XYZ file of C-alpha atoms in Angstrom:
597
model
C 37.183 -13.271 -2.702
C 34.848 -10.547 -1.259
C 33.301 -10.163 -4.680
C 32.648 -13.813 -4.618
C 30.920 -13.764 -1.404
C 28.864 -10.807 -2.071
C 27.545 -12.351 -5.255
C 26.838 -15.709 -3.203
C 25.002 -13.969 -0.563
C 22.672 -12.340 -3.001
C 21.903 -15.592 -4.984
C 21.384 -17.423 -1.502
C 18.974 -14.338 -0.255
C 16.983 -14.557 -3.348
C 16.697 -18.404 -3.087
C 15.183 -18.383 0.497
C 11.778 -16.797 -0.250
C 11.541 -19.047 -3.225
C 12.087 -22.114 -1.197
C 9.735 -21.087 1.448
C 6.944 -20.389 -1.229
C 7.314 -23.881 -2.543
C 6.837 -25.154 0.874
C 10.405 -26.650 1.162
C 10.880 -25.740 4.818
C 14.026 -27.864 5.338
C 15.744 -26.759 2.211
C 14.674 -22.995 3.020
C 16.339 -23.360 6.491
C 19.642 -24.876 5.142
C 19.711 -21.949 2.500
C 18.898 -19.454 4.891
C 21.655 -20.306 7.270
C 24.180 -20.559 4.576
C 22.955 -17.207 3.333
C 23.487 -15.705 6.810
C 26.970 -17.099 7.143
C 28.064 -15.741 3.519
C 26.439 -12.289 4.020
C 28.126 -11.806 7.401
C 31.595 -12.883 6.023
C 31.049 -10.254 3.226
C 29.531 -7.646 5.445
C 26.470 -7.253 2.967
C 24.158 -5.340 5.001
C 21.255 -5.311 2.352
C 21.698 -9.211 1.953
C 21.342 -9.673 5.532
C 18.121 -7.689 6.018
C 16.701 -9.441 3.206
C 17.514 -12.987 4.614
C 16.494 -12.021 8.297
C 13.179 -10.531 6.809
C 12.571 -13.659 5.001
C 13.245 -16.068 7.889
C 11.008 -13.809 10.339
C 8.139 -14.522 7.725
C 8.689 -18.177 7.513
C 9.201 -18.726 11.370
C 6.116 -16.688 11.919
C 4.082 -18.786 9.722
C 5.376 -21.871 11.692
C 4.226 -20.617 14.874
C 7.747 -20.029 16.204
C 7.015 -16.369 17.096
C 10.236 -15.978 19.701
C 12.632 -17.294 16.805
C 11.038 -15.031 14.373
C 11.437 -11.901 16.575
C 15.034 -12.366 16.787
C 15.593 -12.353 13.123
C 13.123 -9.305 12.771
C 15.307 -7.445 15.591
C 18.552 -8.346 13.885
C 17.229 -6.839 10.558
C 15.865 -3.870 12.642
C 19.209 -3.087 14.055
C 20.819 -2.768 10.663
C 17.958 -0.571 9.295
C 17.986 1.885 11.789
C 21.490 3.031 11.994
C 22.514 6.459 10.542
C 24.950 5.050 8.225
C 22.181 2.843 6.631
C 19.802 5.713 6.190
C 22.323 7.924 4.624
C 23.934 5.493 2.234
C 20.926 3.005 1.332
C 20.462 2.447 -2.424
C 17.614 1.272 -4.294
C 18.050 -2.458 -3.277
C 18.453 -1.387 0.314
C 15.474 0.913 0.528
C 13.289 -1.980 -0.969
C 14.568 -4.350 1.822
C 13.873 -1.977 4.442
C 10.250 -1.091 3.212
C 9.526 -5.132 2.722
C 10.818 -5.747 6.454
C 8.521 -2.949 8.051
C 5.548 -4.146 6.038
C 6.250 -7.872 7.593
C 6.488 -6.287 11.017
C 3.050 -4.477 10.464
C 1.573 -7.632 9.266
C 2.708 -9.353 12.497
C 1.302 -6.701 14.604
C -2.125 -6.799 12.761
C -2.508 -10.570 13.253
C -1.536 -10.044 17.058
C -4.275 -7.243 17.431
C -1.464 -4.468 18.177
C -3.023 -1.657 16.048
C -0.822 1.008 17.420
C 2.365 -1.090 16.361
C 0.908 -2.010 13.276
C 0.213 1.654 12.188
C 3.587 2.711 13.432
C 5.445 -0.083 11.162
C 3.194 0.562 8.195
C 4.024 4.189 8.187
C 7.758 3.213 8.092
C 7.088 0.838 5.346
C 5.662 3.601 3.519
C 8.205 6.152 3.994
C 10.932 3.806 2.491
C 8.500 2.706 -0.138
C 8.206 6.187 -1.232
C 11.993 6.448 -1.850
C 12.022 3.668 -4.136
C 12.367 3.954 -7.809
C 10.472 0.640 -8.831
C 6.760 1.714 -9.672
C 5.354 -1.812 -9.578
C 6.861 -2.571 -6.251
C 5.757 0.779 -4.911
C 2.232 -0.218 -6.024
C 2.387 -3.332 -4.242
C 3.732 -1.829 -0.960
C 1.290 0.998 -0.952
C -1.654 -1.562 -1.537
C -0.787 -3.633 1.380
C 0.131 -0.756 3.584
C -3.222 0.723 2.630
C -5.025 -2.288 3.800
C -3.240 -2.526 7.060
C -4.285 1.211 7.672
C -7.900 0.417 6.715
C -7.950 -2.720 9.287
C -6.550 -0.693 11.790
C -9.103 2.353 11.343
C -6.822 4.957 9.829
C -9.193 5.831 6.850
C -7.386 8.863 5.859
C -4.032 7.143 5.427
C -5.594 4.030 3.802
C -7.368 6.158 1.305
C -4.297 8.093 0.495
C -2.120 4.794 0.124
C -4.780 2.869 -1.867
C -5.351 5.592 -4.377
C -1.403 5.805 -4.868
C -1.358 2.181 -5.420
C -4.248 2.304 -8.037
C -2.574 5.054 -9.974
C 0.907 3.442 -9.927
C -0.567 0.131 -10.910
C -2.667 1.692 -13.895
C 0.521 3.534 -15.004
C 2.533 0.252 -14.926
C -0.293 -1.718 -16.953
C -1.027 -3.983 -13.949
C -4.838 -4.136 -14.284
C -5.411 -6.780 -11.669
C -3.617 -4.869 -8.961
C -5.448 -1.594 -10.248
C -8.841 -3.267 -9.985
C -8.168 -4.473 -6.294
C -6.878 -1.138 -4.999
C -9.912 0.530 -6.718
C -12.467 -2.125 -5.090
C -10.858 -1.521 -1.777
C -11.505 2.172 -2.219
C -15.169 1.466 -3.051
C -15.468 -0.446 0.439
C -13.401 2.435 2.199
C -15.627 5.396 0.517
C -18.934 3.304 1.698
C -17.628 3.065 5.249
C -16.869 6.904 5.300
C -20.357 7.591 3.817
C -18.687 9.420 0.546
C -21.283 8.667 -1.865
C -19.369 10.824 -4.694
C -16.165 9.211 -4.009
C -17.877 5.598 -4.008
C -19.551 6.304 -7.431
C -16.233 7.604 -8.782
C -14.262 4.425 -7.946
C -17.075 2.244 -8.734
C -16.891 3.620 -12.446
C -13.082 3.023 -12.336
C -13.938 -0.601 -11.418
C -16.051 -1.182 -14.235
C -13.606 0.285 -16.646
C -10.862 -1.970 -15.596
C -13.003 -5.097 -14.959
C -12.992 -5.930 -18.630
C -9.311 -5.857 -18.893
C -8.874 -8.653 -16.120
C -9.163 -12.431 -16.570
C -7.607 -13.624 -13.372
C -10.231 -15.580 -11.531
C -8.948 -14.726 -8.029
C -8.648 -11.121 -8.693
C -12.296 -10.891 -10.011
C -13.413 -13.015 -7.219
C -12.064 -10.911 -4.321
C -13.338 -7.733 -6.248
C -17.069 -9.246 -6.539
C -16.697 -10.469 -2.859
C -15.912 -6.867 -1.699
C -18.652 -5.293 -3.659
C -21.044 -7.970 -2.287
C -20.252 -7.110 1.139
C -20.976 -3.393 0.484
C -24.297 -4.136 -1.259
C -25.539 -6.508 1.548
C -24.666 -4.102 4.268
C -26.944 -1.504 2.414
C -29.782 -4.116 1.839
C -29.360 -3.972 -2.003
C -30.103 -7.670 -2.532
C -30.748 -7.807 -6.285
C -27.224 -6.110 -6.887
C -25.771 -8.621 -4.618
C -27.288 -11.585 -5.949
C -25.968 -10.411 -9.526
C -22.424 -10.244 -8.126
C -22.910 -13.717 -6.593
C -23.750 -14.948 -9.894
C -20.625 -13.377 -11.541
C -18.521 -15.285 -8.925
C -20.304 -18.485 -9.777
C -19.855 -18.142 -13.354
C -15.807 -17.828 -13.060
C -13.675 -20.238 -14.332
C -12.260 -22.720 -11.901
C -14.573 -21.497 -9.208
C -16.240 -24.826 -9.083
C -13.120 -26.325 -7.474
C -13.508 -23.965 -4.759
C -16.421 -25.660 -2.747
C -16.329 -23.001 0.262
C -16.409 -20.390 -2.133
C -19.681 -21.851 -3.854
C -21.083 -22.574 -0.390
C -20.848 -18.916 0.754
C -22.285 -17.650 -2.377
C -25.414 -19.849 -2.143
C -25.740 -19.267 1.592
C -25.785 -15.368 0.992
C -28.172 -15.671 -2.141
C -30.493 -17.458 0.062
C -30.714 -14.704 2.589
C -31.040 -12.195 -0.376
C -33.860 -14.066 -1.945
C -35.633 -14.444 1.097
C -35.391 -10.648 1.834
C -36.835 -10.156 -1.637
C -39.761 -12.467 -0.827
C -38.703 -14.907 -3.618
C -39.093 -18.001 -1.421
C -38.785 -20.648 -4.327
C -35.392 -19.166 -5.146
C -34.330 -18.805 -1.598
C -35.435 -22.519 -0.936
C -33.294 -23.498 -4.105
C -30.238 -21.622 -2.805
C -30.787 -22.986 0.778
C -30.730 -26.582 -0.531
C -27.499 -26.239 -2.641
C -25.762 -24.719 0.347
C -27.106 -27.302 2.679
C -25.729 -29.966 0.173
C -22.402 -28.747 -0.069
C -22.091 -28.043 3.892
C -22.976 -31.680 4.382
C -20.575 -33.069 1.753
C -17.738 -30.762 2.988
C -18.149 -31.196 6.559
C -18.697 -35.111 6.321
C -15.557 -35.594 4.294
C -13.823 -33.377 6.974
C -15.180 -35.398 9.836
C -14.459 -38.764 8.277
C -10.709 -37.660 7.701
C -10.304 -36.311 11.182
C -12.061 -39.215 13.084
C -9.784 -41.713 11.141
C -6.672 -39.918 12.265
C -7.954 -39.529 15.957
C -8.850 -43.302 15.665
C -5.476 -44.318 14.747
C -3.580 -41.960 16.855
C -5.629 -41.550 20.147
C -7.637 -44.720 20.784
C -6.739 -44.655 24.193
C -7.064 -40.949 24.955
C -10.530 -39.929 25.410
C -9.810 -36.837 27.211
C -7.126 -35.530 24.600
C -9.521 -36.408 22.009
C -12.203 -34.018 23.618
C -9.340 -31.427 23.959
C -8.500 -31.711 20.283
C -12.225 -31.553 19.243
C -12.599 -28.066 21.271
C -9.313 -26.694 19.641
C -10.642 -27.618 16.160
C -13.857 -25.882 16.808
C -11.765 -22.817 18.292
C -9.655 -22.528 15.095
C -12.472 -22.574 12.794
C -13.841 -19.581 14.577
C -10.625 -17.882 14.568
C -10.129 -18.563 10.999
C -12.703 -16.122 9.684
C -11.294 -13.617 11.901
C -7.779 -14.028 10.582
C -8.500 -14.135 6.713
C -7.505 -10.539 6.143
C -4.309 -10.778 8.174
C -3.377 -13.943 6.214
C -3.830 -12.428 2.959
C -1.906 -9.427 3.813
C 1.112 -12.075 5.065
C 1.036 -13.919 1.913
C 1.164 -10.560 -0.102
C 4.295 -9.725 1.852
C 6.081 -12.915 0.784
C 5.176 -12.101 -2.843
C 6.462 -8.721 -2.481
C 9.813 -10.249 -1.272
C 9.946 -12.334 -3.988
C 9.174 -9.869 -6.481
C 11.979 -7.798 -5.157
C 14.572 -10.267 -5.934
C 13.198 -11.217 -9.430
C 12.862 -7.427 -10.562
C 16.383 -6.474 -9.646
C 17.530 -9.270 -11.955
C 15.222 -8.310 -14.845
C 16.039 -4.724 -14.340
C 19.813 -5.351 -14.861
C 19.080 -7.624 -17.950
C 16.713 -4.612 -19.386
C 19.532 -1.966 -18.708
C 22.185 -4.208 -20.255
C 19.968 -5.032 -23.326
C 18.909 -1.508 -24.092
C 22.513 -0.117 -23.765
C 23.753 -2.736 -26.251
C 20.934 -1.757 -28.592
C 21.302 2.078 -28.333
C 25.110 1.573 -28.988
C 24.450 -0.793 -32.138
C 22.011 1.734 -33.269
C 24.090 4.801 -32.997
C 26.791 3.056 -34.712
C 24.856 1.757 -37.647
C 23.506 5.215 -38.151
C 26.832 7.182 -38.039
C 28.291 4.434 -40.213
C 25.539 5.052 -42.793
C 25.925 8.633 -42.596
C 29.728 8.645 -43.042
C 29.274 6.142 -45.940
C 27.148 8.678 -47.540
C 29.524 11.346 -47.223
C 32.081 9.537 -48.791
C 29.923 8.324 -51.516
C 29.055 12.036 -52.129
C 32.611 13.055 -52.350
C 33.509 10.333 -54.855
C 30.603 11.576 -56.989
C 31.589 15.171 -56.799
C 35.408 14.292 -57.479
C 34.244 12.569 -60.495
C 32.181 15.378 -61.884
C 34.940 17.951 -61.022
C 37.548 16.003 -62.795
C 35.550 14.477 -65.867
C 33.353 17.631 -66.341
C 34.570 20.976 -65.159
C 38.377 20.233 -65.706
C 37.992 19.059 -69.142
C 35.464 22.309 -69.861
C 38.278 24.426 -68.605
C 40.970 22.594 -70.702
C 38.807 23.157 -73.827
C 38.471 26.952 -73.364
C 42.268 27.177 -72.679
C 43.028 25.383 -75.964
C 40.537 27.683 -77.729
C 42.361 30.705 -76.301
C 45.728 29.329 -77.410
C 44.472 28.868 -81.033
C 42.346 31.708 -83.027
C 39.918 32.829 -80.165
C 37.760 34.673 -82.574
C 37.292 31.867 -85.017
C 37.091 29.347 -82.110
C 34.246 31.347 -80.804
C 32.075 30.841 -83.629
C 33.038 27.363 -84.986
C 34.033 23.983 -83.946
C 36.677 21.833 -85.519
C 33.968 20.116 -87.882
C 32.847 23.672 -89.007
C 29.725 23.502 -86.618
C 29.546 25.133 -83.411
C 30.666 22.626 -80.773
C 29.209 21.937 -77.318
C 32.319 23.310 -75.417
C 32.734 26.253 -77.431
C 29.068 27.108 -76.712
C 29.795 26.660 -72.992
C 32.649 28.802 -73.047
C 31.720 31.577 -75.632
C 30.462 33.992 -73.060
C 33.587 33.576 -70.965
C 35.748 34.515 -74.065
C 33.770 37.456 -74.774
C 34.773 38.747 -71.060
C 38.272 37.690 -71.260
C 38.897 39.617 -74.490
C 37.776 42.856 -73.011
C 40.243 42.373 -70.011
C 43.438 42.612 -72.209
C 44.283 39.640 -74.108
C 44.201 35.704 -74.167
C 47.727 35.482 -72.601
C 46.796 36.256 -68.968
C 43.375 34.615 -69.471
C 45.027 31.471 -70.429
C 47.219 31.513 -67.168
C 43.794 32.478 -65.087
C 42.213 29.418 -66.734
C 45.394 27.128 -65.916
C 45.413 27.861 -62.485
C 41.628 27.420 -62.095
C 41.848 23.897 -63.697
C 44.653 22.978 -61.636
C 42.826 23.991 -58.474
C 39.629 22.292 -59.463
C 41.768 19.136 -60.404
C 43.428 19.262 -56.723
C 39.997 19.802 -55.179
C 38.843 16.684 -57.129
C 41.825 14.637 -55.857
C 41.180 15.567 -52.223
C 37.586 14.453 -52.392
C 38.724 10.926 -53.579
C 39.565 8.443 -50.796
C 43.032 7.659 -50.498
C 44.608 4.242 -51.695
C 46.055 3.012 -48.332
C 47.130 -0.253 -49.944
C 50.086 1.918 -51.592
C 50.822 4.179 -48.790
C 50.216 4.340 -45.187
C 48.445 7.284 -43.421
C 51.719 9.312 -42.475
C 52.500 9.229 -46.282
C 49.105 10.396 -47.293
C 48.915 13.138 -44.665
C 52.333 14.294 -45.804
C 51.276 14.374 -49.359
C 48.329 16.304 -48.615
C 49.960 18.813 -46.257
C 52.396 19.452 -48.917
C 49.918 20.359 -51.433
C 47.773 22.393 -49.268
C 50.854 24.196 -48.097
C 51.435 25.180 -51.736
C 48.079 26.297 -52.404
C 47.259 27.996 -48.948
C 47.825 31.370 -47.806
C 49.691 30.561 -44.828
C 52.203 28.189 -43.348
C 51.100 24.733 -42.915
C 53.630 22.078 -41.438
C 53.121 18.336 -40.918
C 54.998 16.161 -38.344
C 54.905 12.382 -37.714
C 56.228 10.853 -34.328
C 58.177 8.801 -33.370
C 60.007 8.088 -36.557
C 60.164 4.317 -35.549
C 56.316 4.152 -35.899
C 54.782 1.417 -38.043
C 52.007 3.630 -39.444
C 50.925 0.504 -42.006
C 49.507 -1.105 -38.691
C 46.625 1.443 -38.687
C 43.300 -0.359 -40.023
C 42.319 1.357 -43.345
C 38.983 2.436 -41.902
C 40.668 4.259 -39.214
C 43.149 5.700 -41.469
C 40.709 7.153 -43.770
C 38.846 9.086 -40.824
C 42.131 10.451 -39.765
C 42.772 11.573 -43.261
C 39.052 13.131 -43.524
C 39.376 15.015 -39.882
C 42.805 16.412 -40.803
C 41.352 17.780 -44.448
C 38.297 19.081 -42.483
C 40.414 20.867 -39.508
C 43.103 22.183 -41.862
C 40.376 23.637 -44.177
C 38.674 25.311 -41.243
C 41.733 26.876 -40.054
C 42.834 28.172 -43.644
C 39.543 29.307 -44.982
C 37.604 30.363 -41.686
C 39.745 31.335 -38.877
C 42.474 33.564 -40.892
C 45.360 31.331 -39.474
C 48.919 32.281 -40.400
C 50.661 28.998 -39.289
C 49.003 25.621 -38.886
C 50.825 22.511 -37.211
C 49.527 19.065 -38.070
C 51.029 16.165 -35.782
C 50.337 12.529 -36.199
C 51.770 10.501 -33.098
C 51.831 7.156 -31.701
C 51.577 6.586 -27.806
C 51.116 3.425 -26.009
C 48.826 1.872 -28.733
C 46.913 5.219 -29.229
C 47.056 7.183 -32.711
C 46.875 10.713 -31.993
C 46.003 13.502 -34.642
C 46.504 16.945 -33.465
C 45.755 20.300 -35.571
C 46.775 23.609 -34.042
C 46.448 26.974 -35.556
C 47.001 30.671 -34.425
C 43.694 31.987 -35.955
C 40.357 33.036 -34.336
C 37.776 30.623 -33.731
C 35.666 30.128 -36.957
C 31.938 31.273 -36.469
C 30.550 30.609 -40.042
C 27.767 28.329 -40.772
C 30.264 26.004 -42.879
C 32.732 25.794 -40.072
C 29.883 24.504 -37.579
C 28.877 21.576 -40.108
C 32.584 20.606 -40.239
C 33.085 20.287 -36.599
C 29.756 18.223 -36.425
C 31.259 16.042 -39.237
C 34.495 15.495 -37.534
C 32.724 14.355 -34.339
C 30.544 11.891 -36.328
C 33.539 10.404 -38.068
C 35.302 10.062 -34.664
C 32.566 8.193 -33.237
C 32.052 5.911 -36.225
C 35.307 4.117 -35.647
C 35.319 4.507 -31.793
C 37.579 7.418 -31.383
C 37.572 10.584 -29.254
C 37.497 14.185 -30.690
C 38.178 17.442 -28.618
C 38.123 20.883 -29.649
C 39.772 23.693 -27.248
C 40.940 26.968 -26.953
C 44.326 27.280 -25.338
C 47.369 29.796 -25.374
C 45.947 31.663 -28.311
C 45.565 28.874 -30.559
C 42.502 26.478 -31.694
C 43.671 22.792 -30.930
C 41.764 19.863 -32.503
C 42.586 16.399 -31.262
C 41.481 12.929 -32.419
C 42.600 9.903 -30.513
C 41.844 6.344 -31.432
C 43.084 3.222 -30.062
C 45.021 1.244 -32.762
C 43.620 -2.351 -31.920
């Protein structure tokens, strides 16, 4: 039940900022109240901080400052505890950084510079602890603007530079351009011409990669302000022309009016009176149309609502003029506020995307590793089968021919084949016959060749994969260990437990890898470690098949043994098993465990 509450609280917390951004105020309040209840029931501190922070932003935009402060204070109480600071994970750090950014924005709007700087520094500290580079870029950019608006140019420069670097690193060219543009304005304000030139160059390189109209418009407006302040009128006019050429700007009449109004002043300063007059006429026409429409709508509403309230009408007109005056002063603060809401939305969406990316990457990596391992193992089996056939059909037959020749007339056979001509097998064996004759006769040589042929035949049979449809893994291992014990110079013992185990239930693919791993481990013990005794055990325990090979030899240090160990590990991974090798009580123990599903 607690897990269900936690999941529900996260879902609701993510839905609150989305509803607010869509302007669904009533829906947002209903969802937020439910989110608070569920998060409180589940004791989910991170979700509670996020919901309270989002509600603070919403109530602040509605002018309900007292209610907004209650939610901000509730979130602050949870963020400032020692337990939260000590145990905060990635999501909790992000929520804390966004909360303090919202509080800094609130104090900027209220002209409380010291408080704004205090909360901006807290937001910066929490943001620095976050791992998400895109989120850090947005947090640093917004906090940099707050420092810039409050007069802390050093902190603003540090954060805006970091925001630019992170945005460029993550390929967010629009965010990088905005940060670089503010650095141009900041460098200009500090009188640092070298830094200003550096940031202008970066802006020019990024500008060609950005197509978003709002980002480009904000960038050009920042540069226009710098150029106008320094009386660089032609450069300012060029930038105003760029703004007017942006896609969709014709649907922003206030922006167009501002461009023509400033261009009129610039042309007049340059003495280009005709162009100044044209721009002034365009600005005047836009102003008349904008304000006439605004006036007509306002008077219509006032006539319907307040026909008998002349004094209240005068008061409303006065407040309207005051609001227009304050509007220009609050533009920067509102921009920061909107960005804070966007950051909140971004945090919740990025969490979900990060989880999906991590899960997809894990699946892809596991599938790739499994395919590559299986391809390698299949290649080994193919090569084993090829070598087995060559040994059996080639070397064994050649040795048998030599043995027959020795049993007959070796001197005559060494010169002629059965048809009077030198045979291929005779030619291949003649050098060996000459050497054998010098060692004391054909009888002992024939025995040596027979033993050699039998050993090659045994090796070729070991290389071939076993036929599990005629025998189970226990029978195959018992047969192999019996043959190995007869050929090896040490004692090799095989045991299968329990006696009642049904070894036919082991899949063929798993059985083949058990057989190959047993072959490799026993061969390593016999050939490389100098063991005197080797125990091979096949056991079944609770659905797991366990193969154990223990020998009393010294650990192998040869190149061949190292390749064998790596091959065993790859075979174990190919079928989802686990292979361990350890040295214990004077013995080398190799153990392979696979679940028999």
